[in-house]
Short mmCIF file of C-alpha atoms in Angstrom, two decimals:
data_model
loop_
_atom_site.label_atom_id
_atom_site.label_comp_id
_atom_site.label_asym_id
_atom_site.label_seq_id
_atom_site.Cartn_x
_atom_site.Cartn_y
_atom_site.Cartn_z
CA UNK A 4 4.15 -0.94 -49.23
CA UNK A 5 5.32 -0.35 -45.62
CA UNK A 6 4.88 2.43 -43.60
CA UNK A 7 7.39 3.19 -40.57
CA UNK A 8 5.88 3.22 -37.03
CA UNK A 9 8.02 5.07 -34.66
CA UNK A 10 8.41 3.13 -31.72
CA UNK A 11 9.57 0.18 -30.99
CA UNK A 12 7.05 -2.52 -30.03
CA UNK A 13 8.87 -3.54 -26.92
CA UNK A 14 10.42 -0.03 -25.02
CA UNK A 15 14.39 -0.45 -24.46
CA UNK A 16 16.51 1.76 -22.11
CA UNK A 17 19.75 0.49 -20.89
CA UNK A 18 21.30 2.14 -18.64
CA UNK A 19 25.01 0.38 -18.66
CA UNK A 20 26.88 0.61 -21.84
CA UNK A 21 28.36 -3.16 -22.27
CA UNK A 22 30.24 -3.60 -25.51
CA UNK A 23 31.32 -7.59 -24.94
CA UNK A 24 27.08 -8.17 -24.57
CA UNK A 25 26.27 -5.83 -27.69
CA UNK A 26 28.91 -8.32 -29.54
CA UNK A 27 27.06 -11.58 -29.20
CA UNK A 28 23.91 -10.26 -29.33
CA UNK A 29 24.64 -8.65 -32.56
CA UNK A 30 24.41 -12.24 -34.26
CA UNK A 31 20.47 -11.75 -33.81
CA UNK A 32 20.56 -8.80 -36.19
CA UNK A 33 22.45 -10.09 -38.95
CA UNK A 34 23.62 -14.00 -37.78
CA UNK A 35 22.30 -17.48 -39.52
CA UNK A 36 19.14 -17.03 -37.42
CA UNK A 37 19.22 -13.63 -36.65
CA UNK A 38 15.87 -11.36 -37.34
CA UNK A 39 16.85 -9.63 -40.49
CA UNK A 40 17.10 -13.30 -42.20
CA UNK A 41 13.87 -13.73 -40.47
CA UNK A 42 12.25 -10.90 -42.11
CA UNK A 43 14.13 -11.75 -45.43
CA UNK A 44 12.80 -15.72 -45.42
CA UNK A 45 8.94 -14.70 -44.74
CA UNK A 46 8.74 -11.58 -47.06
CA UNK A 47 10.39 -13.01 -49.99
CA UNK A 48 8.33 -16.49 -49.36
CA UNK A 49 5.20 -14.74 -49.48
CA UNK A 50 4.96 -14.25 -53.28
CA UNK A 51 4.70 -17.60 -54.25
CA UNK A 52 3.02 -19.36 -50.73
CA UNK A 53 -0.20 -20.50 -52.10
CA UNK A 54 -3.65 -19.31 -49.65
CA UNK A 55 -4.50 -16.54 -48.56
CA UNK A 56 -4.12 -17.29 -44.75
CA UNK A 57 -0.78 -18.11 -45.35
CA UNK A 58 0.07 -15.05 -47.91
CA UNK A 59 -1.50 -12.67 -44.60
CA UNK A 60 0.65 -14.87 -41.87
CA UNK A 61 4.06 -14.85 -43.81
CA UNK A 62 3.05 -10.72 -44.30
CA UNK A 63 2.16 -10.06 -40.52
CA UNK A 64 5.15 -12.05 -39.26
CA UNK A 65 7.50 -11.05 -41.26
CA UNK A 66 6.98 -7.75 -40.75
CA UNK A 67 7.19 -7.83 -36.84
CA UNK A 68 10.54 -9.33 -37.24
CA UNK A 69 11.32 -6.17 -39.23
CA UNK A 70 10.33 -4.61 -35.47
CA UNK A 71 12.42 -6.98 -33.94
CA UNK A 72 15.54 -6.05 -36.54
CA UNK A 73 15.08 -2.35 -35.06
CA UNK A 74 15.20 -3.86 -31.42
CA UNK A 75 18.44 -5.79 -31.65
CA UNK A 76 19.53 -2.89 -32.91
CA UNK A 77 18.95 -0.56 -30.75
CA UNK A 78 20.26 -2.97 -28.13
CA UNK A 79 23.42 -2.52 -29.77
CA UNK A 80 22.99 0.86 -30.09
CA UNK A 81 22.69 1.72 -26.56
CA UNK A 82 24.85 -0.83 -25.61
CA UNK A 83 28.10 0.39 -27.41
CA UNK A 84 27.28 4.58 -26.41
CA UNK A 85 29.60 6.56 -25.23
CA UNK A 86 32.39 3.88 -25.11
CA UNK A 87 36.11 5.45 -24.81
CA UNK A 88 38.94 3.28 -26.57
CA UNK A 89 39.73 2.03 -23.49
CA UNK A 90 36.54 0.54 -22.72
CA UNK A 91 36.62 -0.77 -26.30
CA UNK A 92 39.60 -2.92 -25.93
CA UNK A 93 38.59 -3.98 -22.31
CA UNK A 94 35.10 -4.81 -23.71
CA UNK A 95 36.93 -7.31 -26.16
CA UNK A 96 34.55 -4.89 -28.66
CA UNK A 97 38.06 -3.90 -30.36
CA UNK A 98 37.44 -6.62 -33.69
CA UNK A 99 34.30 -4.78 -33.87
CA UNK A 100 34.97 -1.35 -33.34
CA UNK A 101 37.69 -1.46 -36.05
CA UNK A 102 35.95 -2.24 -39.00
CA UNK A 103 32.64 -0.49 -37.70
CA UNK A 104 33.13 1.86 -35.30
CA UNK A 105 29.89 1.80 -33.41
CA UNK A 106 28.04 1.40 -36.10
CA UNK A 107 25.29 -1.29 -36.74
CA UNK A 108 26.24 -3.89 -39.27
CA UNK A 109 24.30 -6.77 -39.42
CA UNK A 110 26.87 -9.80 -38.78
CA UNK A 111 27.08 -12.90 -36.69
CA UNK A 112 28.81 -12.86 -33.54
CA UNK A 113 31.33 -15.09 -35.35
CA UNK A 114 32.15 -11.75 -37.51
CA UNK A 115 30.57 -13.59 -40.29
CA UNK A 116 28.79 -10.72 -42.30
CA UNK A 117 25.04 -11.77 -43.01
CA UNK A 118 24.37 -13.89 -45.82
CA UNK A 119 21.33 -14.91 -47.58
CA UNK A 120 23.12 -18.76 -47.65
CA UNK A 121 21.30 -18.68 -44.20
CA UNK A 122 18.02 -18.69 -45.37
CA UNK A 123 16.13 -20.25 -47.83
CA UNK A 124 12.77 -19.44 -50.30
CA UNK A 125 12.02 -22.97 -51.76
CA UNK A 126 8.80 -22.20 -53.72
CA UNK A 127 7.25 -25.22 -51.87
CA UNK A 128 4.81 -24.25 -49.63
CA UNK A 129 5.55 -28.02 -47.05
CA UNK A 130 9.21 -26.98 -47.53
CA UNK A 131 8.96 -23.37 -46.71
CA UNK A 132 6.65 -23.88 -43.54
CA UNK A 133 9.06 -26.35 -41.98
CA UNK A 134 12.18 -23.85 -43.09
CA UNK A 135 9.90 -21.74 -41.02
CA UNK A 136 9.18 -23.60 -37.98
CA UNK A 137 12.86 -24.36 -37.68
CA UNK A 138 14.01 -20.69 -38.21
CA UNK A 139 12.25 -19.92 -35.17
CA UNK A 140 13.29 -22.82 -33.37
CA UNK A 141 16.85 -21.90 -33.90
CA UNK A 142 16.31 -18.35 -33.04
CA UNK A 143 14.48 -19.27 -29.35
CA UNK A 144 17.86 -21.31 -28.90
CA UNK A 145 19.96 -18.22 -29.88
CA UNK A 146 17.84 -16.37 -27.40
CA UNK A 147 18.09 -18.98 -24.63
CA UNK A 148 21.62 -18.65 -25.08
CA UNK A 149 21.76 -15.30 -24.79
CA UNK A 150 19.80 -15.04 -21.84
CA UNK A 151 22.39 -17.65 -20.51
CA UNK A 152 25.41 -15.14 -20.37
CA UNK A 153 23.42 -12.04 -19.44
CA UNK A 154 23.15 -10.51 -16.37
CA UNK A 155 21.12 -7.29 -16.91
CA UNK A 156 17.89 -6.80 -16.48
CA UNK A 157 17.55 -4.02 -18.80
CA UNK A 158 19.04 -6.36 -21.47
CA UNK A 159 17.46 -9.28 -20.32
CA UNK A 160 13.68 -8.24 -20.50
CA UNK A 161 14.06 -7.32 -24.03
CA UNK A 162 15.75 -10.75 -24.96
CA UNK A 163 12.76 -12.61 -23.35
CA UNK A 164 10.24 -10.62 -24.97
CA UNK A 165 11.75 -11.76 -28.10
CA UNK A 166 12.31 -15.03 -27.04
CA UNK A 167 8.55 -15.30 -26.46
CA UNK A 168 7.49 -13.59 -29.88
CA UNK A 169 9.86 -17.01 -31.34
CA UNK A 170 7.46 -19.59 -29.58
CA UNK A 171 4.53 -17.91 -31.01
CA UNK A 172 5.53 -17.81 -33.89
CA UNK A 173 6.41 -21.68 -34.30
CA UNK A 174 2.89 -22.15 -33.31
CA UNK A 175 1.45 -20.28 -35.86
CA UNK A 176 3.68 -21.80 -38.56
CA UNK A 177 2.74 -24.96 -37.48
CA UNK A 178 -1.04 -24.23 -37.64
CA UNK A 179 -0.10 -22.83 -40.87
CA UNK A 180 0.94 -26.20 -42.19
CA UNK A 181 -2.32 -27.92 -40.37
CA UNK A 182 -4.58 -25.50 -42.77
CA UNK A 183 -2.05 -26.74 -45.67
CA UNK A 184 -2.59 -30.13 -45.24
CA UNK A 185 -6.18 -29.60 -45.03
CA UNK A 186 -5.79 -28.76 -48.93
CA UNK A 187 -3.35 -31.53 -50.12
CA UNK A 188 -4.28 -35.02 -50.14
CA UNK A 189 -3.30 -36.96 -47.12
CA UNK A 190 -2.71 -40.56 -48.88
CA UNK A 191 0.45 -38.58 -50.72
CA UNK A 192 1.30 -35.02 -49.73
CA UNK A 193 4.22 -34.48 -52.07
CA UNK A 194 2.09 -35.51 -54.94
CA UNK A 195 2.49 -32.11 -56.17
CA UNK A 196 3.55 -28.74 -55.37
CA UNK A 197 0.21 -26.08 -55.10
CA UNK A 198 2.82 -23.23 -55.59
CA UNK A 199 3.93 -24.80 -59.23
CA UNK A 200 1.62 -27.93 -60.51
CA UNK A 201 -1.04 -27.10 -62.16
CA UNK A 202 -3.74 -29.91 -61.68
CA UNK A 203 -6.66 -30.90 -63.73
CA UNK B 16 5.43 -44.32 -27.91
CA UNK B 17 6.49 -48.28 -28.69
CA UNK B 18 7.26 -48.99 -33.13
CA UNK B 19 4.04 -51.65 -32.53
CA UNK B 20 1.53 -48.72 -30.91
CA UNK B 21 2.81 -46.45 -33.49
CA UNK B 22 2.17 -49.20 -36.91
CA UNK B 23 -1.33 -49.43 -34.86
CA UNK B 24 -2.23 -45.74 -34.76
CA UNK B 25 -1.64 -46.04 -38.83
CA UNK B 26 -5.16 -47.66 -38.96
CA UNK B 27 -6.71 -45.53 -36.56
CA UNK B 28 -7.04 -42.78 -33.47
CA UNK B 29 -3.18 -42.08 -32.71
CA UNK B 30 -2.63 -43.92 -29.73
CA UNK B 31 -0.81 -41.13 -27.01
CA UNK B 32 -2.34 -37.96 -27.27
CA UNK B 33 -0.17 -35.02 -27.27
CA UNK B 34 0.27 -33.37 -23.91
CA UNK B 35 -1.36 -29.58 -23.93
CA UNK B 36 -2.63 -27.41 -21.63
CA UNK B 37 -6.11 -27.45 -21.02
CA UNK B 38 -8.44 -25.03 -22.35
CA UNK B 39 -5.23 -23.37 -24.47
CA UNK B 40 -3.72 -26.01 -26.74
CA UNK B 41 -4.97 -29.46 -27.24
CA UNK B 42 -5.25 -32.71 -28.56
CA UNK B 43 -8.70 -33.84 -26.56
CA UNK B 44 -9.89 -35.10 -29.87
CA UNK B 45 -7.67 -37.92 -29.70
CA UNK B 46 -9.14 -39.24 -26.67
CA UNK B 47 -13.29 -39.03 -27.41
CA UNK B 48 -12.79 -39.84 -30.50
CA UNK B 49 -14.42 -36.93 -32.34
CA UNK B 50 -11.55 -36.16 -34.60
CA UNK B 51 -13.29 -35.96 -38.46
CA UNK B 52 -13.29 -38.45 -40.88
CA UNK B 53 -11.21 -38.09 -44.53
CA UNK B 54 -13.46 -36.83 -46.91
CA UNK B 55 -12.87 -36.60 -51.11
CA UNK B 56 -8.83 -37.89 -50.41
CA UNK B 57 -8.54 -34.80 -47.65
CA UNK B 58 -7.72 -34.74 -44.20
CA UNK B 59 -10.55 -33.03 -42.39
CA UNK B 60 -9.85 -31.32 -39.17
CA UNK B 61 -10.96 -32.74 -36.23
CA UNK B 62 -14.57 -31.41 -34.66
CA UNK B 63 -12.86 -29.26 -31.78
CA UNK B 64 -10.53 -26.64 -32.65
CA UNK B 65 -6.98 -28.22 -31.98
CA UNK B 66 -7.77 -31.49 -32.86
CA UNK B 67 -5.60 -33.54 -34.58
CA UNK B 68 -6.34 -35.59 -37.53
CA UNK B 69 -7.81 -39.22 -36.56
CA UNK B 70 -5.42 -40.66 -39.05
CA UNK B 71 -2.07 -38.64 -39.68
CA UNK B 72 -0.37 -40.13 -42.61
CA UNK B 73 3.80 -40.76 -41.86
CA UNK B 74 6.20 -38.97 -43.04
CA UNK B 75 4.70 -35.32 -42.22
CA UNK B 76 4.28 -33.51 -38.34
CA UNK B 77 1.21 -32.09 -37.11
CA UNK B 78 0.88 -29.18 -34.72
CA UNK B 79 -2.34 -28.76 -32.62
CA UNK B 80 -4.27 -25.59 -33.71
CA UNK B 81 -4.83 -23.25 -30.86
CA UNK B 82 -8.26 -23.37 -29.35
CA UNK B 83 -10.46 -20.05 -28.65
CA UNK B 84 -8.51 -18.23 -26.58
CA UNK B 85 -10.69 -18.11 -23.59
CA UNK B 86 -8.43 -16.34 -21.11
CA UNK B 87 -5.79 -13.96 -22.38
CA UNK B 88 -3.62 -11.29 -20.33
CA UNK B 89 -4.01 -7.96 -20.23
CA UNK B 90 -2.26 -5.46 -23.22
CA UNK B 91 -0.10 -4.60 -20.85
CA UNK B 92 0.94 -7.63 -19.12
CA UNK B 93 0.86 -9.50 -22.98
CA UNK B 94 3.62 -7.06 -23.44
CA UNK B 95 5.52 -7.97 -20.71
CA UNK B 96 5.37 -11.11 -20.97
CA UNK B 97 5.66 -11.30 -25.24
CA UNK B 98 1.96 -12.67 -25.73
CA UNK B 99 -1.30 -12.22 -25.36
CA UNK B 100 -1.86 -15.99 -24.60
CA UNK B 101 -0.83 -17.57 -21.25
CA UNK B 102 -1.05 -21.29 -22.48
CA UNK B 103 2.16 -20.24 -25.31
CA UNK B 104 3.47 -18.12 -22.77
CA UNK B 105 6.88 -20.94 -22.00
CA UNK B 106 9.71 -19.10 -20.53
CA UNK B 107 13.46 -20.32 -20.70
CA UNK B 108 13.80 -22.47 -16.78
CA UNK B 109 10.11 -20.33 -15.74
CA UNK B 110 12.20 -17.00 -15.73
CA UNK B 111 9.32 -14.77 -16.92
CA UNK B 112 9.38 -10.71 -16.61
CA UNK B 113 8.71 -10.13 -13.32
CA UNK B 114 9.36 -6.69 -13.27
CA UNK B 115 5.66 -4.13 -14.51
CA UNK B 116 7.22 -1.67 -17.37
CA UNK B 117 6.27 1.73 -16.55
CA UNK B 118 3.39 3.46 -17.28
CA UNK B 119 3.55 5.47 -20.05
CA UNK B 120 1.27 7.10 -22.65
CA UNK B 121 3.88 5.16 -24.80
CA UNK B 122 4.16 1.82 -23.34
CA UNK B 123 0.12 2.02 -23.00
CA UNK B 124 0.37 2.85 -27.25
CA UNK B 125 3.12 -0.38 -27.47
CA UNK B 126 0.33 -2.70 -25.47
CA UNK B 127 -2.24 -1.97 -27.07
CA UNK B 128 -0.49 -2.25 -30.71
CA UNK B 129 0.78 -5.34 -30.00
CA UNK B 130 -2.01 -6.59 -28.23
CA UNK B 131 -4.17 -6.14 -31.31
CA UNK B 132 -1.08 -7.63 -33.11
CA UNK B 133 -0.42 -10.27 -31.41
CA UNK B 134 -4.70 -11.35 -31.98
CA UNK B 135 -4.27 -10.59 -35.62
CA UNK B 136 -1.45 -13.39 -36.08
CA UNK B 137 -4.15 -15.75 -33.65
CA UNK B 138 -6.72 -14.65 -36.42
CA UNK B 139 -4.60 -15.52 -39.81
CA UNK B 140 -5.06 -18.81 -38.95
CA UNK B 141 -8.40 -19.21 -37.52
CA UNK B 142 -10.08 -16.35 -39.42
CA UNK B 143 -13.76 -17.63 -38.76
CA UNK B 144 -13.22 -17.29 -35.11
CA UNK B 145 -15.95 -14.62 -34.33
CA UNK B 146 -15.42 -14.08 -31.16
CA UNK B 147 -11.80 -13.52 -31.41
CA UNK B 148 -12.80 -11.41 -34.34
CA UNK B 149 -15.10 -9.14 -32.17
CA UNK B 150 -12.13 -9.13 -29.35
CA UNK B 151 -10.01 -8.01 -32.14
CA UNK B 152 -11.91 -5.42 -33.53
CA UNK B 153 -12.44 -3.63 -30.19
CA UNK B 154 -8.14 -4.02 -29.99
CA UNK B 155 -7.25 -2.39 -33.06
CA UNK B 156 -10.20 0.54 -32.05
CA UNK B 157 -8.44 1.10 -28.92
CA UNK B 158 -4.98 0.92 -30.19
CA UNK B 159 -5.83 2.99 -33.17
CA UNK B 160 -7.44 5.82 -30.86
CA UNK B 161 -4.20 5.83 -28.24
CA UNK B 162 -1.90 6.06 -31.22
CA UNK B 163 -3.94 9.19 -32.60
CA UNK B 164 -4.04 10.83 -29.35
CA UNK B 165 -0.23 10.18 -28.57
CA UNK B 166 0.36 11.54 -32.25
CA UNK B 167 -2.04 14.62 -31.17
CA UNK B 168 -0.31 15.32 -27.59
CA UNK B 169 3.45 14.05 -28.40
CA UNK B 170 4.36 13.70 -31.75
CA UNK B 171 3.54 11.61 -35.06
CA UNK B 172 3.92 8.33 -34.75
CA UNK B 173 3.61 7.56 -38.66
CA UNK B 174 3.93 9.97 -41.42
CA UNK B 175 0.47 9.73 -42.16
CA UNK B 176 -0.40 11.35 -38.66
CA UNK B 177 2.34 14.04 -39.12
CA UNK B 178 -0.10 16.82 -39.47
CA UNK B 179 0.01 19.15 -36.70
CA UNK B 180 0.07 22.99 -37.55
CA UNK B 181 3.51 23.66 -36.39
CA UNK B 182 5.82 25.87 -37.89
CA UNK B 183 8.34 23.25 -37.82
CA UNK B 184 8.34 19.87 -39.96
CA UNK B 185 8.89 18.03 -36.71
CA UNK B 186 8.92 14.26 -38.24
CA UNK B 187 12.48 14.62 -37.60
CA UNK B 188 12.57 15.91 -34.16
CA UNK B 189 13.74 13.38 -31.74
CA UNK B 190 12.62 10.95 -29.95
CA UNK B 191 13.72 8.18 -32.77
CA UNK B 192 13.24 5.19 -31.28
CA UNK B 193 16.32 3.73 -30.42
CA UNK B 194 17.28 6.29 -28.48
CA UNK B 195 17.70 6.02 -24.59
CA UNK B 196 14.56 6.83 -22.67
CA UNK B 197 12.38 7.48 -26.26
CA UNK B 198 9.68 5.12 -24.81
CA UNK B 199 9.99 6.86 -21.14
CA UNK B 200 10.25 10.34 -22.26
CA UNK B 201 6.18 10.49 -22.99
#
């Protein structure tokens, strides 16, 4: 089961509400590679990921990102406070604001509500690790990009922090797939699938 | 990497290692030669940690296991800069968190629980490292002894250390997290 910690693991305090930055980084809480379909892909991939390193890794990941989840949103959060209408319709916040108020709801910045289409638990364990590697690929990207149109620092500390947790993460899912290869037979690695095939 | 080197590397050492920083990340086995042999139709890692296979079958990618971490930052400079491990530490054009966070009997609990963390994802995959299991061990100590003295002087950070003698049930009492200056307040 989990238990809640509370704090976040990286502090947040920003100091200068900014709706039209709280709108694209929204897409990181509930877009295509945002952290809630992060959290979603390793969790539910555990149960059939054959190994026990891998079982603990998909576990211990995929519960940080659940940290991470609370971070973007409390980016958002503190980024949309004490907005009047005014500022909401200046902010460009308005398409936002009218369906949600300032409310978190996990979408992409598209306004694309999140979708588990996104993500994928294949029941392959080669499959799954490369889903994996990519996922955090394309999350670094939507971090560099983010980091590309911001200009606070409060905002912009956080955003590299989790950035950072992305390329650490690839590493580990690729050393994840080393110990995985270690166990399936190099002259044909798709000769079966450890999660399903039962050999011998 | 030419189509000819790469048909060549088929039937033996790959010919270009893999650049890496040294002493973090590497593929050194593909230069001396020590990477291990197949054994019973399996790949068997090569004899340094990081190695890569001597012979890496086609259609499949390899990633370099991280060596012992020899140097590693700081709790609270892995938290500022999002890991405990400078050789993965790769910032977007070398932009890296300049600024120190604040001092805090909270942002000391956040560095030291992510610190430990951050070791325990080093450890799923390389859990016969002893010496990153001692390091490890003395972590989650630390970061389990801050977190019960924050919880004793501040207020409970999990349910299960929510047991104070006040009056009060004060699990719901603010600071919740994502509120501005929760992290500073303490």
């Amino acid at each position: 089961m989990f238990q809640y910690e509370k704090m976040l693991q990286y502090p947040i305090h920003i100091k200068t509400p900014n709706p039209a930055a709280a709108k694209y980084i929204i897409s990181q809480y509930g877009g295509p590679d945002g952290e809630l379909g992060a959290s979603l892909r390793y969790l539910s991939q555990r149960f059939s990921m054959p190994w026990p390193e891998l079982q603990g890794l998909l576990t211990d990941i995929g519960t940080e990102e659940l940290g991470h989840l609370e971070m973007v949103g409390t980016l958002v959060y503190q980024l949309t406070r004490d907005l009047s209408p005014a500022q909401v319709v200046a902010g460009g916040f308005a398409d936002y604001f009218v369906d949600h108020t300032t409310g978190v709801y996990p979408t992409a910045a598209s306004g694309f509500p999140y979708t588990a289409a996104s993500m994928q638990s294949k029941g392959d364990v080669i499959a799954d690790l490369m889903e994996d590697m990519a996922a955090e690929q394309k999350a670094r990207v939507t971090y560099d990009n983010i980091l590309r149109m911001s200009d606070d620092p409060d905002v912009i500390d956080v955003i590299r922090f989790l950035r950072e947790r992305e390329i650490v993460h690839f590493q580990r899912f690729g050393e994840a797939l080393r110990l995985a290869q270690e166990r399936l037979n190099s002259r044909n690695f798709y000769a079966f699938n450890p999660s399903f095939d039962r050999i011998g | 990497m030419n189509l000819r080197n790469y048909l060549d590397g088929m039937h033996g050492d790959i010919p270009t290692p893999l650049s890496a920083a040294p002493g973090e990340t590497g593929a050194a086995g593909l230069q001396n030669g020590n990477a291990g042999p197949e054994q019973n139709g399996r790949t068997v890692r090569g004899a340094a940690p990081g190695d890569l296979p001597r012979r890496a079958p086609i259609a499949m990618t390899y990633t370099p296991l991280q060596r012992e971490p020899e140097n590693t930052f700081a709790p609270m400079q892995a938290l500022e800069r999002g890991t405990l491990f400078p050789g993965l530490d790769l910032p977007l054009c070398n932009n890296y968190n300049a600024a120190e966070l604040a001092r805090t009997p909270m942002t000391e609990t956040q560095a030291l629980c992510f610190a430990a963390h951050e070791l325990g994802l080093y450890l799923d995959t390389h859990p016969e490292d002893e010496e990153a299991l001692r390091a490890y061990r003395a972590l989650r100590q630390a970061a389990n002894e801050q977190t019960a003295e924050f919880s004793r002087r501040y207020y409970p950070l999990t349910t299960a250390q929510n047991t104070g003698s006040s009056a009060r049930y004060v699990w719901v009492d603010d600071p919740w997290p994502w509120q501005r200056g929760a992290s500073g307040r303490q």
